[in-house]
Short mmCIF file of C-alpha atoms in Angstrom, two decimals:
data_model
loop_
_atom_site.label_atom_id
_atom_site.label_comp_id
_atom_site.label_asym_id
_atom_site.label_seq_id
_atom_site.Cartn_x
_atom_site.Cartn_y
_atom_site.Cartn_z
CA UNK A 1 0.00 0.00 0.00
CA UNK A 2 1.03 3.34 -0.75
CA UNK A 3 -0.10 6.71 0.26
CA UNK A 4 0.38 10.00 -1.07
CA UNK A 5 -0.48 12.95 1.41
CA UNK A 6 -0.29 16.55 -0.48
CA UNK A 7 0.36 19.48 1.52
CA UNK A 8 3.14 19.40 4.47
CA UNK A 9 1.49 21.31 6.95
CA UNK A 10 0.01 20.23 10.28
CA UNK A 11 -2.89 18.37 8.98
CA UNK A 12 -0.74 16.55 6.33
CA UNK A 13 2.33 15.62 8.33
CA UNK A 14 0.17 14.48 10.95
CA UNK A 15 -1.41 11.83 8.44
CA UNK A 16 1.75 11.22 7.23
CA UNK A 17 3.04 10.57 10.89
CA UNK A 18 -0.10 8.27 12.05
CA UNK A 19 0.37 5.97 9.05
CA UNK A 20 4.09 5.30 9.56
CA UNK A 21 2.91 4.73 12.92
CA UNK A 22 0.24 2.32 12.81
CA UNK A 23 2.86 0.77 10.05
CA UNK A 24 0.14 -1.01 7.65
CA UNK A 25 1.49 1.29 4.85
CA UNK A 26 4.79 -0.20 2.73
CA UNK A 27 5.76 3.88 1.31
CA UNK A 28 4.03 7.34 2.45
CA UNK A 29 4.89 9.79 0.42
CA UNK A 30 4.48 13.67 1.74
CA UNK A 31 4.59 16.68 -1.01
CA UNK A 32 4.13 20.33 -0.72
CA UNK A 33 5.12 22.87 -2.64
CA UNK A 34 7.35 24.59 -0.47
CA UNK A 35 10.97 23.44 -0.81
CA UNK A 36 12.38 21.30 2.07
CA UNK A 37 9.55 21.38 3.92
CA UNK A 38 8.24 17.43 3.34
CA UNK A 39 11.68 17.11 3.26
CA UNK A 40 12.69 17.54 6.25
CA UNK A 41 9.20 16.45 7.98
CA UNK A 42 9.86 13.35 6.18
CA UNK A 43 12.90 12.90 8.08
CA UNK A 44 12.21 13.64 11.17
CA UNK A 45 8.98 11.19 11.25
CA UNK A 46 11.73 8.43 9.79
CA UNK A 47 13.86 9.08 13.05
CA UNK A 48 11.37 7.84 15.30
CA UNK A 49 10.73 4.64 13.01
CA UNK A 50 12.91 2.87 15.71
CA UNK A 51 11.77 4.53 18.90
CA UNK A 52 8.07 3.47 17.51
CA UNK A 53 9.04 0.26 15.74
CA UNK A 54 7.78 0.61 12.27
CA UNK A 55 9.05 -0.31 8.70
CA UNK A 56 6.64 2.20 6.67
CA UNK A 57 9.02 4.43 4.59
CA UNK A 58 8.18 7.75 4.68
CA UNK A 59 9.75 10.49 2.26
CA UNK A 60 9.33 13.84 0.77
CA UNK A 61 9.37 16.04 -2.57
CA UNK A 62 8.76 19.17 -3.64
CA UNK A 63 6.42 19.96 -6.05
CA UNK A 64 6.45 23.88 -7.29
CA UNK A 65 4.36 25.27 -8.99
CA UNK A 66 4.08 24.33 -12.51
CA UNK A 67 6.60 21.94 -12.05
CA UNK A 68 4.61 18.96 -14.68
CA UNK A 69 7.06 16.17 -12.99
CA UNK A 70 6.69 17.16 -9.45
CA UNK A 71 4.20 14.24 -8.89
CA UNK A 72 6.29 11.73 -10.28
CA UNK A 73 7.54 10.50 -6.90
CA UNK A 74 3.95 9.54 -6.15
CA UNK A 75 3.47 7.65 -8.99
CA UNK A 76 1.24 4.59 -8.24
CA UNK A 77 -0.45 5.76 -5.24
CA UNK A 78 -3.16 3.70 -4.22
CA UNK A 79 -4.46 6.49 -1.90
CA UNK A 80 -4.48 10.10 -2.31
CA UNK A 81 -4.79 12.47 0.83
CA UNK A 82 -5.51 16.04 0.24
CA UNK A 83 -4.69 18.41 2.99
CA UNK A 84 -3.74 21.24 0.79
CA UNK A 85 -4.93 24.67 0.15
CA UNK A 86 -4.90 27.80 3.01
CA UNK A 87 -5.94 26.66 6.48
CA UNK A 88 -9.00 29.22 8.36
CA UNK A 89 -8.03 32.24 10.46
CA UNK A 90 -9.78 33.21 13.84
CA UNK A 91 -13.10 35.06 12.38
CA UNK A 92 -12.84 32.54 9.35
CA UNK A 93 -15.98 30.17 7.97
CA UNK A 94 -14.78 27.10 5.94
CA UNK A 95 -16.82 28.61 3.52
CA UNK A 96 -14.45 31.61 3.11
CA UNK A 97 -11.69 29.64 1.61
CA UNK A 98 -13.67 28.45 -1.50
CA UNK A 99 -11.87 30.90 -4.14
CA UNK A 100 -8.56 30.42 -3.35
CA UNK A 101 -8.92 26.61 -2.13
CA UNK A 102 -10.86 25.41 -5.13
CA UNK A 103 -7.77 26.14 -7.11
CA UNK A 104 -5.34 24.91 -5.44
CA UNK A 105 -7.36 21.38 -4.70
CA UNK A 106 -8.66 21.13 -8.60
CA UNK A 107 -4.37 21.63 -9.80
CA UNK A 108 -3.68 19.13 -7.76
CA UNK A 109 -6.34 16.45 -8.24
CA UNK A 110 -5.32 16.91 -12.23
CA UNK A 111 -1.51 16.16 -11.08
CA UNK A 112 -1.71 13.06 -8.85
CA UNK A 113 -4.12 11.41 -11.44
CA UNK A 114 -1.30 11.67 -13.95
CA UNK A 115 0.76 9.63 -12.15
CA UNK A 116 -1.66 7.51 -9.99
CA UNK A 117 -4.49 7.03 -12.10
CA UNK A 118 -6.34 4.14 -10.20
CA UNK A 119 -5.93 6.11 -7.07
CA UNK A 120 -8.66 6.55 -4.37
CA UNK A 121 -8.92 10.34 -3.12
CA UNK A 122 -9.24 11.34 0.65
CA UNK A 123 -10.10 15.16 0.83
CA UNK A 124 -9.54 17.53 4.10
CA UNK A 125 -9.04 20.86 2.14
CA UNK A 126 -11.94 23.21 3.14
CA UNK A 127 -14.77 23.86 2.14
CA UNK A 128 -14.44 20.31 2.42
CA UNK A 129 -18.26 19.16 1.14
CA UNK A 130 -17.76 21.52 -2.33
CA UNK A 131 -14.01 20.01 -2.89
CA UNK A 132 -15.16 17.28 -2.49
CA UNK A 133 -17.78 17.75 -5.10
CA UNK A 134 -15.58 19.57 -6.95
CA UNK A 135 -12.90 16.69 -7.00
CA UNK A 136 -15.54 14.38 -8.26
CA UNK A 137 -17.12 16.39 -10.97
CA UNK A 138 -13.93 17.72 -12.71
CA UNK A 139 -12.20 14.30 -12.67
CA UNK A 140 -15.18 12.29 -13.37
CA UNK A 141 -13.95 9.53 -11.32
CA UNK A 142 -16.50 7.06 -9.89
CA UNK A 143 -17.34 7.97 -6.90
CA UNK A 144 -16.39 5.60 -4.73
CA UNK A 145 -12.91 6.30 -5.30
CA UNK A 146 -13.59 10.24 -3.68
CA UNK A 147 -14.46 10.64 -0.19
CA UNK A 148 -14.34 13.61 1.91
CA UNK A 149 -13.13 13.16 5.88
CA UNK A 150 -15.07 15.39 7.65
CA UNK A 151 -17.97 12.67 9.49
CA UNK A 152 -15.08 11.26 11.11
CA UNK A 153 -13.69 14.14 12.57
CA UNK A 154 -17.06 15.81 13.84
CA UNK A 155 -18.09 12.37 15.10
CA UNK A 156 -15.20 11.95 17.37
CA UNK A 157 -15.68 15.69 18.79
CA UNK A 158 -19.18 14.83 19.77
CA UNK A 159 -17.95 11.63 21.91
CA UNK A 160 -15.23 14.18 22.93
CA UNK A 161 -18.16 16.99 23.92
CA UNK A 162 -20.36 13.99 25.25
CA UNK A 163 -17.69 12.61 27.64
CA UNK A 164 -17.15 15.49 29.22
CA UNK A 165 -20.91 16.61 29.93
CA UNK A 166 -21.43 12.19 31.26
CA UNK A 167 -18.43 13.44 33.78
CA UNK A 168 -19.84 16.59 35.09
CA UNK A 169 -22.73 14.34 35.28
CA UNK A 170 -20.80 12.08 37.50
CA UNK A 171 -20.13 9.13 35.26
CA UNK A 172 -16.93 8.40 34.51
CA UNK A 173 -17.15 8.20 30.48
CA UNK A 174 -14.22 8.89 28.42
CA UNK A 175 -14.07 9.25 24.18
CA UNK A 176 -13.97 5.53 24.10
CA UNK A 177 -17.10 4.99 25.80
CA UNK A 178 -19.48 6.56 23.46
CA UNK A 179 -20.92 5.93 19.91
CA UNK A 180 -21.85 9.20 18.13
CA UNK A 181 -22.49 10.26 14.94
CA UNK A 182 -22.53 13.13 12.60
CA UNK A 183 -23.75 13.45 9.52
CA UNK A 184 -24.27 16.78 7.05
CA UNK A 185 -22.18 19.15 6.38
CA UNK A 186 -18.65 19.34 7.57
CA UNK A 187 -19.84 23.29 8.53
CA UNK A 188 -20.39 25.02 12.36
CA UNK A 189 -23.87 25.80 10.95
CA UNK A 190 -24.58 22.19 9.03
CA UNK A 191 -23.30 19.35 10.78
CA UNK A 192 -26.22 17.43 12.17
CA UNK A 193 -24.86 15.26 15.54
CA UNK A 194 -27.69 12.29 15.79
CA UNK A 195 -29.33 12.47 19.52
CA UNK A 196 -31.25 9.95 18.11
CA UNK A 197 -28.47 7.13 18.16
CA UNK A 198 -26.07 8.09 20.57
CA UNK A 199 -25.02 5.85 22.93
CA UNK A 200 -23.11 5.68 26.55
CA UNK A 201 -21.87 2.12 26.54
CA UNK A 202 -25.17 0.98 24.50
CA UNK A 203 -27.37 2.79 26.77
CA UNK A 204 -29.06 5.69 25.05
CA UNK A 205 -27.17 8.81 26.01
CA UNK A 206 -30.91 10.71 26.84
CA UNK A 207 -31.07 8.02 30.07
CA UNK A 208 -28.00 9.97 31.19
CA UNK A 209 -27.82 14.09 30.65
CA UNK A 210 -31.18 16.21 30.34
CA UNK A 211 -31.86 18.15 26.97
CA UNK A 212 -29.59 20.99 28.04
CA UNK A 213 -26.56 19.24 28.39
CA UNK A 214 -27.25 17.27 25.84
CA UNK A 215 -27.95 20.39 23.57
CA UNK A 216 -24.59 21.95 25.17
CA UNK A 217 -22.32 18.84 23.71
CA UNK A 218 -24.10 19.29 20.26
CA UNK A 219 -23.43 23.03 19.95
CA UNK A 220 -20.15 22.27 21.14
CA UNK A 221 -19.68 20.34 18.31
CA UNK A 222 -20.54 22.28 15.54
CA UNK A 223 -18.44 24.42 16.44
CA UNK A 224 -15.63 22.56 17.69
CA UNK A 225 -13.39 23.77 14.37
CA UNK A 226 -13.84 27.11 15.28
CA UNK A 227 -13.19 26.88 18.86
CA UNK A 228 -9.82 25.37 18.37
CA UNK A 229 -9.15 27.60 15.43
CA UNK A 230 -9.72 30.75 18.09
CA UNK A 231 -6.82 28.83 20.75
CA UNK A 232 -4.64 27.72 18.06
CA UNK A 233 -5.05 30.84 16.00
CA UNK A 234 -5.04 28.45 12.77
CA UNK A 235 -7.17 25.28 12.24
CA UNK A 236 -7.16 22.40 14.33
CA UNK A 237 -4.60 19.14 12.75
CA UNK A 238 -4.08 16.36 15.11
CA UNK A 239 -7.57 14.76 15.39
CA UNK A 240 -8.59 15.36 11.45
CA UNK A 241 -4.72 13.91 10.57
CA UNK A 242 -5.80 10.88 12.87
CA UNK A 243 -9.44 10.93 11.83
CA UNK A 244 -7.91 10.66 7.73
CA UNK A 245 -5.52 7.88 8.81
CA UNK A 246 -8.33 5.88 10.18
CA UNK A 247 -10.24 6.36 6.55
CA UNK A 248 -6.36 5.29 4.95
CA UNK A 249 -6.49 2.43 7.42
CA UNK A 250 -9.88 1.23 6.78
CA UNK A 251 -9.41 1.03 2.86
CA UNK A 252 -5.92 -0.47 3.08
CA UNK A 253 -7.18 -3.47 5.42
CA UNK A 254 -10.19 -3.65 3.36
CA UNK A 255 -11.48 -3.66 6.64
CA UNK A 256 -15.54 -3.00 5.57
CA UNK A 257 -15.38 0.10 8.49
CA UNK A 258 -18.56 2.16 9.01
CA UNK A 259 -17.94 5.77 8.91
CA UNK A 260 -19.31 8.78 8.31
CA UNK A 261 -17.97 10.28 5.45
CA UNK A 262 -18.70 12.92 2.32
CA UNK A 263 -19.99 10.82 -0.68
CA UNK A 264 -21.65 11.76 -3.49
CA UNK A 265 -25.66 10.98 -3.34
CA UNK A 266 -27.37 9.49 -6.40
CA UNK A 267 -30.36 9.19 -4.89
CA UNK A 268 -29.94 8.29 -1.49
CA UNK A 269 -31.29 9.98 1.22
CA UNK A 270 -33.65 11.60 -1.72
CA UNK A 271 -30.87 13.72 -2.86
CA UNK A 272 -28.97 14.03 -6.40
CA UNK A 273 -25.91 15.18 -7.36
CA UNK A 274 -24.79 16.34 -3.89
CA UNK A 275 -21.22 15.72 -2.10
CA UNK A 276 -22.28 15.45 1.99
CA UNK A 277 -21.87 13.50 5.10
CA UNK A 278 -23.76 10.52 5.69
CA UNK A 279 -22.55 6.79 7.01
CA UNK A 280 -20.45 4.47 4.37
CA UNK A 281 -18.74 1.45 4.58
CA UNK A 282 -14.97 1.78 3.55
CA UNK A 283 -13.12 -0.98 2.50
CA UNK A 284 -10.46 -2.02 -0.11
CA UNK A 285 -12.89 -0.22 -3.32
CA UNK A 286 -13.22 3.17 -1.07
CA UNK A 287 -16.80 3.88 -0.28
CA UNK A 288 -18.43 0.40 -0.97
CA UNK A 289 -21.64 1.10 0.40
CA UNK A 290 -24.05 4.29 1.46
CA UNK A 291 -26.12 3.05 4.65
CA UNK A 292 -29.22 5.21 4.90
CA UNK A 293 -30.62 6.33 8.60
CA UNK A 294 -33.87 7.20 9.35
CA UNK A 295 -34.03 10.77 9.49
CA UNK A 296 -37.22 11.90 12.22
CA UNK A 297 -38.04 15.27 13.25
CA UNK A 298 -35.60 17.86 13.86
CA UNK A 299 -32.74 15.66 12.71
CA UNK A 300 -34.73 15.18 9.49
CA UNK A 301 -35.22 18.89 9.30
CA UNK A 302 -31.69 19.66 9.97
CA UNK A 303 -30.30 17.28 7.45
CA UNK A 304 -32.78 18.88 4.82
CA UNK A 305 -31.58 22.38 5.94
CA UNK A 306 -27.40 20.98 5.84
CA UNK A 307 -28.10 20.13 1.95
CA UNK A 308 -29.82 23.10 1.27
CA UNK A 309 -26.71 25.37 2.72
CA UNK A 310 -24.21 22.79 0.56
CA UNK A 311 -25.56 23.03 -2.79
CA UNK A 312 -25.96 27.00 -2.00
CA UNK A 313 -21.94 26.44 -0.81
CA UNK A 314 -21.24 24.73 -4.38
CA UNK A 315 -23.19 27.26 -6.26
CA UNK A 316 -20.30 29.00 -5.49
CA UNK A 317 -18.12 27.42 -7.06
CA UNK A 318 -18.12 29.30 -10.71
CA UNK A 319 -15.88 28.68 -13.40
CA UNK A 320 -13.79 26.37 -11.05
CA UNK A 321 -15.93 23.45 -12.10
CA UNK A 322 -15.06 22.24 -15.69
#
């Protein structure tokens, strides 16, 4: 198996870093376009290879800007992670990076299909839901080989946020004790957390915290991004790096995982030509299967409202759609 993960930064070398780590990958390959910079991240995550006992080789190249064989190091990639583009500000939506983002996500795509044509595509730049869309429409690949991580990432922050409200509570629940998920848009305004099916150790999590806690974890949630964007003063990187390592992992070990992902709809959920986030299984093909959830009520509403605000979101998109 090997693994191509574009852009250097925090999100990217933190994939790279999990997957040599978890050492189910033969070759990850990090490139940015800055010079040195995967370089030398690549090298430092190869001096711990001992300390942490794995045989994954990591490197790095640089691939400027209208360089056409930049990407040849990457050549036959089975997966493509794409972490690139300008991470958010404090004050920032993920919405506000669509101009400049869409460009830098759509060269890209074009370049690692050159040289990894049967590659399956893992994308983190932001807007995450439009790339995503974007990625699929202007490289007309099927689409289970395009898959957005955002589900994963907004799912784990609601265990986070519902852990923490089960201990003020006065049970002692950490991450690992809860099953949460979030579907929608990968948005502080769009994510939907399902109430409905969350779980403290299989026992709905409504036997547990009262409707204002309970509505204090899911706000929490939405917007987690922008909470840690605010301490941080740029975007968040170790939980999505992780959260797009687990989607590597799951494809890799064609391990049939259920996640929550962004997919392209073709009818499911009553929805057409759409990139959002709704449960999949991954395995060895990328997303081999759409499960559907009833949708009730407000989470029904909310869903309805989180598609609404995406295809608005990829209206936006102009001439950067072929």
């Amino acid at each position: 198996m090997k693994v191509t993960v574009v852009g250097a930064g925090n999100v990217g070398a933190t994939v790279a870093n999990v997957l040599a780590a978890k050492n189910f990958c033969s070759e990850v390959v990090l490139i940015d376009i800055k010079e040195g910079l995967s370089e030398g991240k690549a090298m430092d995550i190869m001096q711990t290879a001992h300390i942490l006992n794995f045989d994954t080789t990591v490197t790095g190249a640089t691939a400027a800007i209208g360089d056409e064989n930049g990407y040849a190091p990457t050549a036959g990639s089975d997966v493509v992670v794409i972490t690139s583009g300008i991470p958010r500000k404090p004050g920032m939506s993920r919405e506000d990076l669509i101009g400049t983002n869409s460009k830098i996500v759509g060269g890209v795509v074009d370049q690692a299909l050159k040289y990894s044509p049967n590659a399956i595509f893992i994308i983190i730049s932001n807007p995450m839901d439009a790339m995503t869309y974007l990625t699929i429409k202007n490289s007309k690949l099927p689409r289970n080989r395009v898959i957005g991580q955002g589900g994963m990432l907004d799912s784990s922050r609601f265990r986070y946020f519902l852990s923490k409200a089960l201990q003020k509570a006065g049970y002692p629940a950490t991450p690992t004790d809860i099953d949460g998920t979030v579907i929608g848009g990968h948005s502080d305004k769009t994510m939907v957390p399902l109430v409905s099916l969350a779980t403290y150790r299989g026992i709905p999590i409504t036997n547990f915290l009262d409707d204002a806690a309970i509505t204090d974890a899911v706000e929490q949630t939405k917007v987690g991004g922008a909470t840690l964007t605010k301490l941080l003063g740029t975007s968040a990187w170790y939980a999505p790096g992780a959260a797009a390592a687990a989607m590597v992992e799951a494809i890799a070990l064609d391990a049939k995982k259920l996640m929550p992902c962004c997919v392209y709809l073709d009818g499911e959920y009553g929805e057409k030509d759409l990139c959002i986030g709704v449960p999949v299984i991954l395995g060895k093909d990328g997303m081999e299967k759409i499960v559907e959830v009833k949708l009730e009520g407000a989470e029904k509403d909310k869903f309805a409202e989180s598609v609404a605000a995406a295809r608005d979101t990829n209206s936006k998109l102009g001439d950067a759609l072929k």
